Amino acid sequence: RLANMWKTNSDEDNEMLNEYYDAEDDVVVKIGEPVDPNAKRRKIIFGLLIIAGIAITWTANTQVAQLSVTNVECIFFLMWFSTCWQVLCFPMYVLKHFYVQRKIPSKERVPIRSLVTMEFKSLVLMAIFFYGLWVVANYSYTRALKYTSATAATAIFSMTPALIFIFSIIILKDPIRALRVIAVAFSVAGVFLISWNGKSLNNAKEVGWVGDALVVLASFAAAFYQVLFKYRAGEANTATVTAFLSTMGAFNLSIMWIVPLALDSFAVEILDADSVPWNFLILSSVLSLFYNFLINFGISYTYPLFVSLGTVLGIPLNAIIDTAVRGRVFGWAEISGGLFITIGFLLLLVPYTISEVIAKFRGNAGYIKQENEDRSPTPILRAQ
């Protein structure tokens, strides 16, 4: 149909081709107008702002979450409260969708429901199924902050992409690539170095390893979660992902409130409303919400590489705050471990960058598309 339009060049066809809505990227695309030479520059600048936003929200979220868990034991309640805020993910996407379509005639606007590629029943069933992994990842990470520093937690959790590569080979049957194997080795070595002389927040080495082990468990759960989500949902777009997160938040809000009360009844985790730092808890929940939104919006709008670098910057930012505010002194093992994990993280990005450069010179657009399929937005497991 499009090919015939270009051949006939009729007025009706040209009018239809003048502007259309790209549902996948949620943008208005104009055809037949001069290409803006500054469009790519603006996209890069906007990507840099997204990097800053992700790095700041990621770092602030971890620091505030650590303040939230310092003097309380009701960790599940803290996680439950923060997860409730995920209900707002899809409404935030809807506002962005309406903003993008504001200049499109009402008859030509794409209904928001058509962008969600999964039925409501499927969304609910998936939310229930993945909620267990969500709890393991977020509960483990949050409780780990009682025993280890925010810097160590952020660094160890950054090994998640390496674990995703391993699970992708097993579940998605992805090919084994030598550079990614090296990246996994760097990540594992980094975790070992951080835990080697790792001490807890109270400088007690005998419990310092507990926090590191909990972060490793959270990283495993997060990686398994994301690979399973891709196996089940395929190349889900941003609308579907945010709808899924909101559905999970609604399930958490409407049903899982029973769990904190049960834990309190059996004296497993005492829920004392007076001891809960509500100011830090609310701030952490808001930061988590914006972090998830920036991740998903960044992947769909700008280059995925920018989104990944934003999380890496959380390691040095947390180290600066831990040193300046908490007076924590990091040993050579922790510093080396953080560098090893960062190198491993960056090595996982190298194949994408190289393939895009090679494809650009060869003009192989299909190869770029195949590489980009591995980077579709997936739910981010960070409620705290």
mmCIF file of C-alpha atoms in Angstrom:
data_model
loop_
_atom_site.group_PDB
_atom_site.id
_atom_site.type_symbol
_atom_site.label_atom_id
_atom_site.label_comp_id
_atom_site.label_asym_id
_atom_site.label_seq_id
_atom_site.Cartn_x
_atom_site.Cartn_y
_atom_site.Cartn_z
ATOM 1 C CA ARG A 1 0.000 0.000 0.000
ATOM 2 C CA LEU A 2 2.773 2.468 0.923
ATOM 3 C CA ALA A 3 4.726 1.583 -2.228
ATOM 4 C CA ASN A 4 1.671 2.221 -4.393
ATOM 5 C CA MET A 5 1.121 5.574 -2.706
ATOM 6 C CA TRP A 6 4.608 6.737 -3.573
ATOM 7 C CA LYS A 7 4.111 5.660 -7.187
ATOM 8 C CA THR A 8 0.701 7.287 -7.750
ATOM 9 C CA ASN A 9 1.481 10.521 -5.858
ATOM 10 C CA SER A 10 -2.237 11.313 -5.624
ATOM 11 C CA ASP A 11 -3.307 14.196 -3.386
ATOM 12 C CA GLU A 12 -5.230 11.850 -1.083
ATOM 13 C CA ASP A 13 -2.313 9.494 -0.677
ATOM 14 C CA ASN A 14 0.163 12.309 -0.128
ATOM 15 C CA GLU A 15 -2.080 13.719 2.590
ATOM 16 C CA MET A 16 -2.234 10.316 4.280
ATOM 17 C CA LEU A 17 1.510 9.981 4.100
ATOM 18 C CA ASN A 18 2.209 13.472 5.411
ATOM 19 C CA GLU A 19 1.875 12.451 9.043
ATOM 20 C CA TYR A 20 1.355 9.211 10.912
ATOM 21 C CA TYR A 21 1.564 7.937 14.470
ATOM 22 C CA ASP A 22 4.279 5.455 15.414
ATOM 23 C CA ALA A 23 2.560 3.367 18.088
ATOM 24 C CA GLU A 24 5.711 1.473 19.042
ATOM 25 C CA ASP A 25 7.725 4.580 19.921
ATOM 26 C CA ASP A 26 4.663 6.684 20.824
ATOM 27 C CA VAL A 27 5.748 9.581 18.615
ATOM 28 C CA VAL A 28 4.303 11.552 15.725
ATOM 29 C CA VAL A 29 6.268 11.021 12.519
ATOM 30 C CA LYS A 30 6.033 13.567 9.709
ATOM 31 C CA ILE A 31 6.853 12.618 6.133
ATOM 32 C CA GLY A 32 7.800 14.965 3.364
ATOM 33 C CA GLU A 33 9.216 17.661 5.620
ATOM 34 C CA PRO A 34 12.886 18.696 5.737
ATOM 35 C CA VAL A 35 14.912 16.698 8.243
ATOM 36 C CA ASP A 36 15.865 18.752 11.284
ATOM 37 C CA PRO A 37 19.681 18.685 11.465
ATOM 38 C CA ASN A 38 19.537 19.344 15.214
ATOM 39 C CA ALA A 39 17.153 16.475 15.971
ATOM 40 C CA LYS A 40 19.935 13.996 16.713
ATOM 41 C CA ARG A 41 21.770 16.547 18.852
ATOM 42 C CA ARG A 42 18.621 17.207 20.870
ATOM 43 C CA LYS A 43 18.123 13.475 21.308
ATOM 44 C CA ILE A 44 21.657 13.111 22.672
ATOM 45 C CA ILE A 45 21.199 16.070 25.032
ATOM 46 C CA PHE A 46 17.892 14.653 26.202
ATOM 47 C CA GLY A 47 19.599 11.289 26.664
ATOM 48 C CA LEU A 48 22.251 12.916 28.859
ATOM 49 C CA LEU A 49 19.496 14.437 30.982
ATOM 50 C CA ILE A 50 17.939 10.984 31.302
ATOM 51 C CA ILE A 51 21.344 9.610 32.382
ATOM 52 C CA ALA A 52 21.490 12.251 35.117
ATOM 53 C CA GLY A 53 17.924 11.541 36.174
ATOM 54 C CA ILE A 54 18.462 7.782 36.375
ATOM 55 C CA ALA A 55 21.759 8.123 38.228
ATOM 56 C CA ILE A 56 20.336 10.627 40.728
ATOM 57 C CA THR A 57 17.093 8.729 41.408
ATOM 58 C CA TRP A 58 18.961 5.396 41.631
ATOM 59 C CA THR A 59 21.510 6.804 44.088
ATOM 60 C CA ALA A 60 19.036 8.822 46.147
ATOM 61 C CA ASN A 61 16.615 5.898 46.253
ATOM 62 C CA THR A 62 19.260 3.557 47.673
ATOM 63 C CA GLN A 63 20.478 6.109 50.210
ATOM 64 C CA VAL A 64 16.973 7.020 51.393
ATOM 65 C CA ALA A 65 15.949 3.348 51.501
ATOM 66 C CA GLN A 66 18.916 2.670 53.778
ATOM 67 C CA LEU A 67 17.744 5.428 56.113
ATOM 68 C CA SER A 68 14.276 3.856 56.064
ATOM 69 C CA VAL A 69 15.442 0.412 57.228
ATOM 70 C CA THR A 70 18.016 1.505 59.805
ATOM 71 C CA ASN A 71 15.818 1.283 62.919
ATOM 72 C CA VAL A 72 12.895 -0.863 61.777
ATOM 73 C CA GLU A 73 12.305 -4.584 61.306
ATOM 74 C CA CYS A 74 9.111 -4.537 59.234
ATOM 75 C CA ILE A 75 10.997 -4.825 55.944
ATOM 76 C CA PHE A 76 8.140 -6.530 54.116
ATOM 77 C CA PHE A 77 5.805 -3.671 54.996
ATOM 78 C CA LEU A 78 8.318 -1.159 53.618
ATOM 79 C CA MET A 79 8.565 -3.140 50.388
ATOM 80 C CA TRP A 80 4.772 -3.534 50.188
ATOM 81 C CA PHE A 81 4.215 0.199 50.691
ATOM 82 C CA SER A 82 6.706 1.134 47.972
ATOM 83 C CA THR A 83 5.295 -1.426 45.523
ATOM 84 C CA CYS A 84 1.822 0.109 45.904
ATOM 85 C CA TRP A 85 3.131 3.216 44.178
ATOM 86 C CA GLN A 86 3.724 1.221 40.992
ATOM 87 C CA VAL A 87 -0.003 1.623 40.333
ATOM 88 C CA LEU A 88 0.855 5.075 38.991
ATOM 89 C CA CYS A 89 3.189 3.780 36.239
ATOM 90 C CA PHE A 90 0.502 3.321 33.583
ATOM 91 C CA PRO A 91 -1.346 6.592 34.381
ATOM 92 C CA MET A 92 1.980 8.415 33.977
ATOM 93 C CA TYR A 93 2.455 6.740 30.598
ATOM 94 C CA VAL A 94 -1.093 7.722 29.596
ATOM 95 C CA LEU A 95 -0.344 11.374 30.389
ATOM 96 C CA LYS A 96 2.788 11.181 28.251
ATOM 97 C CA HIS A 97 0.777 9.513 25.452
ATOM 98 C CA PHE A 98 -1.855 12.254 25.458
ATOM 99 C CA TYR A 99 0.887 14.900 25.460
ATOM 100 C CA VAL A 100 2.467 13.353 22.358
ATOM 101 C CA GLN A 101 -0.876 13.132 20.539
ATOM 102 C CA ARG A 102 -2.090 16.611 21.466
ATOM 103 C CA LYS A 103 -1.453 17.993 17.951
ATOM 104 C CA ILE A 104 -3.061 15.079 16.109
ATOM 105 C CA PRO A 105 -6.675 15.510 14.939
ATOM 106 C CA SER A 106 -9.069 13.659 17.250
ATOM 107 C CA LYS A 107 -10.223 11.291 14.507
ATOM 108 C CA GLU A 108 -6.667 10.156 13.840
ATOM 109 C CA ARG A 109 -5.568 9.626 17.439
ATOM 110 C CA VAL A 110 -4.633 6.120 18.472
ATOM 111 C CA PRO A 111 -6.621 4.850 21.484
ATOM 112 C CA ILE A 112 -4.431 3.975 24.435
ATOM 113 C CA ARG A 113 -6.026 0.530 24.740
ATOM 114 C CA SER A 114 -4.744 -0.506 21.313
ATOM 115 C CA LEU A 115 -1.141 0.081 22.436
ATOM 116 C CA VAL A 116 -1.314 -2.513 25.215
ATOM 117 C CA THR A 117 -0.539 -5.794 23.478
ATOM 118 C CA MET A 118 -1.800 -8.072 26.266
ATOM 119 C CA GLU A 119 -5.342 -8.821 27.407
ATOM 120 C CA PHE A 120 -6.368 -7.770 30.909
ATOM 121 C CA LYS A 121 -6.657 -11.391 32.053
ATOM 122 C CA SER A 122 -3.133 -12.125 30.869
ATOM 123 C CA LEU A 123 -1.811 -9.027 32.645
ATOM 124 C CA VAL A 124 -3.402 -10.124 35.927
ATOM 125 C CA LEU A 125 -2.120 -13.699 35.660
ATOM 126 C CA MET A 126 1.383 -12.503 34.808
ATOM 127 C CA ALA A 127 1.338 -10.002 37.676
ATOM 128 C CA ILE A 128 0.451 -12.768 40.131
ATOM 129 C CA PHE A 129 3.077 -15.105 38.699
ATOM 130 C CA PHE A 130 5.924 -12.564 38.680
ATOM 131 C CA TYR A 131 5.015 -11.015 42.006
ATOM 132 C CA GLY A 132 6.915 -13.760 43.828
ATOM 133 C CA LEU A 133 10.184 -12.938 42.067
ATOM 134 C CA TRP A 134 9.497 -9.235 42.576
ATOM 135 C CA VAL A 135 9.203 -9.835 46.337
ATOM 136 C CA VAL A 136 12.380 -11.920 46.506
ATOM 137 C CA ALA A 137 14.399 -9.310 44.619
ATOM 138 C CA ASN A 138 13.116 -6.228 46.441
ATOM 139 C CA TYR A 139 12.840 -7.750 49.915
ATOM 140 C CA SER A 140 16.375 -9.163 49.726
ATOM 141 C CA TYR A 141 17.822 -5.884 48.476
ATOM 142 C CA THR A 142 15.998 -3.829 51.095
ATOM 143 C CA ARG A 143 16.975 -6.076 54.007
ATOM 144 C CA ALA A 144 20.573 -6.123 52.732
ATOM 145 C CA LEU A 145 20.754 -2.368 53.326
ATOM 146 C CA LYS A 146 20.596 -3.053 57.069
ATOM 147 C CA TYR A 147 23.933 -4.871 56.901
ATOM 148 C CA THR A 148 25.952 -3.420 54.041
ATOM 149 C CA SER A 149 26.700 -0.029 52.550
ATOM 150 C CA ALA A 150 24.691 1.521 49.737
ATOM 151 C CA THR A 151 27.841 1.513 47.590
ATOM 152 C CA ALA A 152 28.446 -2.220 48.033
ATOM 153 C CA ALA A 153 24.761 -2.984 47.422
ATOM 154 C CA THR A 154 24.678 -0.898 44.232
ATOM 155 C CA ALA A 155 27.923 -2.428 42.941
ATOM 156 C CA ILE A 156 26.904 -6.029 43.582
ATOM 157 C CA PHE A 157 23.425 -5.478 42.124
ATOM 158 C CA SER A 158 25.088 -4.199 38.949
ATOM 159 C CA MET A 159 26.050 -7.783 38.154
ATOM 160 C CA THR A 160 22.402 -8.363 37.156
ATOM 161 C CA PRO A 161 23.097 -7.908 33.383
ATOM 162 C CA ALA A 162 25.776 -10.609 33.581
ATOM 163 C CA LEU A 163 23.280 -12.977 35.195
ATOM 164 C CA ILE A 164 20.704 -12.065 32.551
ATOM 165 C CA PHE A 165 23.215 -13.222 29.936
ATOM 166 C CA ILE A 166 23.580 -16.594 31.707
ATOM 167 C CA PHE A 167 19.826 -17.114 32.097
ATOM 168 C CA SER A 168 19.274 -16.026 28.485
ATOM 169 C CA ILE A 169 21.553 -18.831 27.296
ATOM 170 C CA ILE A 170 19.614 -21.379 29.357
ATOM 171 C CA ILE A 171 16.035 -20.148 28.840
ATOM 172 C CA LEU A 172 16.063 -18.076 25.641
ATOM 173 C CA LYS A 173 18.761 -20.174 23.930
ATOM 174 C CA ASP A 174 20.843 -17.093 23.170
ATOM 175 C CA PRO A 175 24.251 -17.738 21.588
ATOM 176 C CA ILE A 176 27.351 -17.797 23.785
ATOM 177 C CA ARG A 177 29.640 -14.839 23.087
ATOM 178 C CA ALA A 178 33.207 -14.752 24.338
ATOM 179 C CA LEU A 179 33.177 -11.100 25.357
ATOM 180 C CA ARG A 180 30.085 -11.617 27.486
ATOM 181 C CA VAL A 181 31.665 -14.622 29.180
ATOM 182 C CA ILE A 182 34.596 -12.372 30.121
ATOM 183 C CA ALA A 183 32.112 -9.781 31.405
ATOM 184 C CA VAL A 184 30.488 -12.411 33.644
ATOM 185 C CA ALA A 185 33.918 -13.400 34.977
ATOM 186 C CA PHE A 186 34.701 -9.760 35.824
ATOM 187 C CA SER A 187 31.346 -9.383 37.607
ATOM 188 C CA VAL A 188 31.795 -12.543 39.684
ATOM 189 C CA ALA A 189 35.348 -11.519 40.610
ATOM 190 C CA GLY A 190 34.058 -8.075 41.618
ATOM 191 C CA VAL A 191 31.443 -9.544 43.950
ATOM 192 C CA PHE A 192 34.081 -11.803 45.508
ATOM 193 C CA LEU A 193 36.427 -8.860 46.137
ATOM 194 C CA ILE A 194 33.702 -6.698 47.680
ATOM 195 C CA SER A 195 32.687 -9.501 50.039
ATOM 196 C CA TRP A 196 36.279 -10.507 50.860
ATOM 197 C CA ASN A 197 36.902 -7.760 53.409
ATOM 198 C CA GLY A 198 33.351 -6.461 53.480
ATOM 199 C CA LYS A 199 32.129 -5.202 56.836
ATOM 200 C CA SER A 200 28.631 -4.331 57.884
ATOM 201 C CA LEU A 201 27.443 -0.828 58.697
ATOM 202 C CA ASN A 202 28.428 -1.566 62.303
ATOM 203 C CA ASN A 203 31.900 -2.759 61.233
ATOM 204 C CA ALA A 204 31.029 -6.335 62.191
ATOM 205 C CA LYS A 205 32.595 -8.607 59.620
ATOM 206 C CA GLU A 206 30.596 -11.634 60.746
ATOM 207 C CA VAL A 207 27.340 -10.045 59.521
ATOM 208 C CA GLY A 208 28.784 -8.003 56.666
ATOM 209 C CA TRP A 209 28.672 -10.994 54.337
ATOM 210 C CA VAL A 210 24.937 -11.412 55.060
ATOM 211 C CA GLY A 211 24.140 -8.128 53.321
ATOM 212 C CA ASP A 212 26.332 -9.021 50.349
ATOM 213 C CA ALA A 213 24.665 -12.445 50.072
ATOM 214 C CA LEU A 214 21.206 -10.865 50.142
ATOM 215 C CA VAL A 215 22.134 -8.472 47.324
ATOM 216 C CA VAL A 216 23.439 -11.415 45.280
ATOM 217 C CA LEU A 217 20.103 -13.183 45.866
ATOM 218 C CA ALA A 218 18.270 -10.021 44.780
ATOM 219 C CA SER A 219 20.405 -9.825 41.645
ATOM 220 C CA PHE A 220 19.676 -13.476 40.774
ATOM 221 C CA ALA A 221 15.930 -12.949 41.287
ATOM 222 C CA ALA A 222 15.945 -9.742 39.212
ATOM 223 C CA ALA A 223 17.818 -11.392 36.341
ATOM 224 C CA PHE A 224 15.582 -14.470 36.376
ATOM 225 C CA TYR A 225 12.534 -12.195 36.482
ATOM 226 C CA GLN A 226 13.565 -10.162 33.443
ATOM 227 C CA VAL A 227 14.507 -13.185 31.337
ATOM 228 C CA LEU A 228 11.249 -14.953 32.187
ATOM 229 C CA PHE A 229 9.312 -11.794 31.368
ATOM 230 C CA LYS A 230 10.895 -11.629 27.926
ATOM 231 C CA TYR A 231 10.260 -15.354 27.427
ATOM 232 C CA ARG A 232 6.590 -14.887 28.318
ATOM 233 C CA ALA A 233 5.796 -11.423 26.936
ATOM 234 C CA GLY A 234 8.285 -11.242 24.055
ATOM 235 C CA GLU A 235 9.052 -7.767 22.708
ATOM 236 C CA ALA A 236 6.642 -5.870 24.948
ATOM 237 C CA ASN A 237 6.370 -2.145 24.257
ATOM 238 C CA THR A 238 6.430 0.564 26.904
ATOM 239 C CA ALA A 239 2.634 0.745 27.152
ATOM 240 C CA THR A 240 2.418 -2.956 27.945
ATOM 241 C CA VAL A 241 5.262 -2.810 30.471
ATOM 242 C CA THR A 242 3.769 0.114 32.378
ATOM 243 C CA ALA A 243 0.330 -1.529 32.316
ATOM 244 C CA PHE A 244 1.932 -4.663 33.737
ATOM 245 C CA LEU A 245 3.654 -2.703 36.532
ATOM 246 C CA SER A 246 0.402 -0.953 37.425
ATOM 247 C CA THR A 247 -1.437 -4.282 37.480
ATOM 248 C CA MET A 248 1.188 -5.714 39.814
ATOM 249 C CA GLY A 249 0.915 -2.638 42.026
ATOM 250 C CA ALA A 250 -2.874 -3.031 42.132
ATOM 251 C CA PHE A 251 -2.544 -6.716 43.065
ATOM 252 C CA ASN A 252 -0.069 -5.801 45.785
ATOM 253 C CA LEU A 253 -2.351 -3.050 47.131
ATOM 254 C CA SER A 254 -5.615 -5.001 47.095
ATOM 255 C CA ILE A 255 -4.496 -8.442 48.307
ATOM 256 C CA MET A 256 -0.962 -8.578 49.687
ATOM 257 C CA TRP A 257 -1.668 -6.192 52.593
ATOM 258 C CA ILE A 258 -2.517 -9.373 54.494
ATOM 259 C CA VAL A 259 1.142 -10.464 54.597
ATOM 260 C CA PRO A 260 2.537 -7.591 56.756
ATOM 261 C CA LEU A 261 -0.337 -8.063 59.203
ATOM 262 C CA ALA A 262 0.292 -11.817 59.356
ATOM 263 C CA LEU A 263 4.012 -11.308 59.952
ATOM 264 C CA ASP A 264 3.182 -8.885 62.756
ATOM 265 C CA SER A 265 0.667 -11.315 64.306
ATOM 266 C CA PHE A 266 3.253 -14.091 64.429
ATOM 267 C CA ALA A 267 5.920 -11.651 65.715
ATOM 268 C CA VAL A 268 8.138 -12.305 62.695
ATOM 269 C CA GLU A 269 8.330 -8.634 61.747
ATOM 270 C CA ILE A 270 6.847 -6.246 64.284
ATOM 271 C CA LEU A 271 4.814 -3.526 62.592
ATOM 272 C CA ASP A 272 4.961 -0.376 64.702
ATOM 273 C CA ALA A 273 3.514 2.618 62.887
ATOM 274 C CA ASP A 274 5.258 5.040 65.234
ATOM 275 C CA SER A 275 8.702 3.626 64.434
ATOM 276 C CA VAL A 276 8.238 3.705 60.639
ATOM 277 C CA PRO A 277 10.134 6.670 59.117
ATOM 278 C CA TRP A 278 7.235 7.776 56.929
ATOM 279 C CA ASN A 279 9.073 10.755 55.462
ATOM 280 C CA PHE A 280 11.946 8.602 54.191
ATOM 281 C CA LEU A 281 9.570 5.826 53.114
ATOM 282 C CA ILE A 282 7.384 8.133 51.026
ATOM 283 C CA LEU A 283 10.429 9.818 49.491
ATOM 284 C CA SER A 284 11.955 6.435 48.627
ATOM 285 C CA SER A 285 8.678 5.300 47.026
ATOM 286 C CA VAL A 286 8.453 8.444 44.886
ATOM 287 C CA LEU A 287 12.091 8.091 43.800
ATOM 288 C CA SER A 288 11.481 4.450 42.893
ATOM 289 C CA LEU A 289 8.434 5.405 40.829
ATOM 290 C CA PHE A 290 10.342 8.048 38.871
ATOM 291 C CA TYR A 291 13.320 5.710 38.458
ATOM 292 C CA ASN A 292 11.097 3.054 36.867
ATOM 293 C CA PHE A 293 9.436 5.655 34.658
ATOM 294 C CA LEU A 294 12.767 7.126 33.507
ATOM 295 C CA ILE A 295 14.098 3.648 32.711
ATOM 296 C CA ASN A 296 11.109 2.709 30.557
ATOM 297 C CA PHE A 297 10.740 6.157 28.974
ATOM 298 C CA GLY A 298 14.474 6.350 28.306
ATOM 299 C CA ILE A 299 14.577 2.986 26.543
ATOM 300 C CA SER A 300 11.701 3.931 24.243
ATOM 301 C CA TYR A 301 12.873 7.498 23.525
ATOM 302 C CA THR A 302 16.650 7.566 23.450
ATOM 303 C CA TYR A 303 19.579 5.179 23.137
ATOM 304 C CA PRO A 304 19.507 2.130 25.471
ATOM 305 C CA LEU A 305 23.230 2.663 26.100
ATOM 306 C CA PHE A 306 22.403 5.920 27.889
ATOM 307 C CA VAL A 307 19.956 4.128 30.187
ATOM 308 C CA SER A 308 22.562 1.503 31.117
ATOM 309 C CA LEU A 309 25.232 4.090 31.877
ATOM 310 C CA GLY A 310 22.858 5.856 34.248
ATOM 311 C CA THR A 311 22.782 2.813 36.537
ATOM 312 C CA VAL A 312 26.585 2.405 36.417
ATOM 313 C CA LEU A 313 27.045 5.981 37.634
ATOM 314 C CA GLY A 314 25.195 4.996 40.803
ATOM 315 C CA ILE A 315 28.291 3.162 42.071
ATOM 316 C CA PRO A 316 30.669 6.168 42.334
ATOM 317 C CA LEU A 317 27.854 8.492 43.431
ATOM 318 C CA ASN A 318 26.941 6.184 46.324
ATOM 319 C CA ALA A 319 30.628 5.852 47.214
ATOM 320 C CA ILE A 320 30.987 9.648 47.411
ATOM 321 C CA ILE A 321 27.918 9.953 49.662
ATOM 322 C CA ASP A 322 28.964 7.044 51.907
ATOM 323 C CA THR A 323 32.405 8.578 52.328
ATOM 324 C CA ALA A 324 31.339 12.199 52.804
ATOM 325 C CA VAL A 325 28.192 11.692 54.890
ATOM 326 C CA ARG A 326 28.704 8.403 56.720
ATOM 327 C CA GLY A 327 32.500 8.579 56.970
ATOM 328 C CA ARG A 328 32.885 5.106 55.512
ATOM 329 C CA VAL A 329 36.392 4.149 54.383
ATOM 330 C CA PHE A 330 36.613 1.663 51.527
ATOM 331 C CA GLY A 331 39.479 -0.806 51.332
ATOM 332 C CA TRP A 332 41.370 -1.858 48.235
ATOM 333 C CA ALA A 333 39.213 -4.974 47.873
ATOM 334 C CA GLU A 334 35.937 -3.027 47.761
ATOM 335 C CA ILE A 335 37.325 -0.415 45.365
ATOM 336 C CA SER A 336 38.779 -3.104 43.076
ATOM 337 C CA GLY A 337 35.531 -5.066 43.245
ATOM 338 C CA GLY A 338 33.511 -2.028 42.214
ATOM 339 C CA LEU A 339 35.858 -1.425 39.273
ATOM 340 C CA PHE A 340 35.654 -5.087 38.213
ATOM 341 C CA ILE A 341 31.843 -5.056 38.242
ATOM 342 C CA THR A 342 31.782 -1.760 36.318
ATOM 343 C CA ILE A 343 34.155 -3.184 33.692
ATOM 344 C CA GLY A 344 32.007 -6.292 33.408
ATOM 345 C CA PHE A 345 28.895 -4.149 33.021
ATOM 346 C CA LEU A 346 30.491 -2.050 30.273
ATOM 347 C CA LEU A 347 31.804 -5.121 28.450
ATOM 348 C CA LEU A 348 28.231 -6.342 28.137
ATOM 349 C CA LEU A 349 27.454 -3.139 26.225
ATOM 350 C CA VAL A 350 30.411 -3.372 23.832
ATOM 351 C CA PRO A 351 28.819 -5.904 21.428
ATOM 352 C CA TYR A 352 25.860 -3.568 20.913
ATOM 353 C CA THR A 353 28.063 -0.557 20.230
ATOM 354 C CA ILE A 354 30.404 -2.420 17.852
ATOM 355 C CA SER A 355 27.554 -4.047 15.961
ATOM 356 C CA GLU A 356 25.813 -0.718 15.461
ATOM 357 C CA VAL A 357 28.997 0.922 14.163
ATOM 358 C CA ILE A 358 29.720 -1.956 11.771
ATOM 359 C CA ALA A 359 26.124 -2.050 10.581
ATOM 360 C CA LYS A 360 26.174 1.702 10.029
ATOM 361 C CA PHE A 361 29.156 1.467 7.686
ATOM 362 C CA ARG A 362 27.772 -1.597 5.935
ATOM 363 C CA GLY A 363 24.268 -0.212 5.694
ATOM 364 C CA ASN A 364 22.852 -3.362 7.273
ATOM 365 C CA ALA A 365 19.745 -1.983 8.966
ATOM 366 C CA GLY A 366 18.303 -5.437 9.599
ATOM 367 C CA TYR A 367 21.341 -6.343 11.707
ATOM 368 C CA ILE A 368 20.824 -3.258 13.869
ATOM 369 C CA LYS A 369 17.179 -4.208 14.356
ATOM 370 C CA GLN A 370 18.144 -7.710 15.464
ATOM 371 C CA GLU A 371 20.607 -6.335 18.014
ATOM 372 C CA ASN A 372 18.068 -3.828 19.296
ATOM 373 C CA GLU A 373 15.523 -6.570 19.927
ATOM 374 C CA ASP A 374 17.584 -7.647 22.920
ATOM 375 C CA ARG A 375 17.070 -4.255 24.516
ATOM 376 C CA SER A 376 13.307 -3.882 24.674
ATOM 377 C CA PRO A 377 11.954 -2.338 27.889
ATOM 378 C CA THR A 378 11.357 -4.760 30.737
ATOM 379 C CA PRO A 379 10.011 -4.146 34.222
ATOM 380 C CA ILE A 380 12.688 -2.943 36.607
ATOM 381 C CA LEU A 381 12.800 -4.721 39.944
ATOM 382 C CA ARG A 382 13.447 -1.870 42.313
ATOM 383 C CA ALA A 383 10.533 -1.072 44.589
ATOM 384 C CA GLN A 384 12.768 0.275 47.365
#
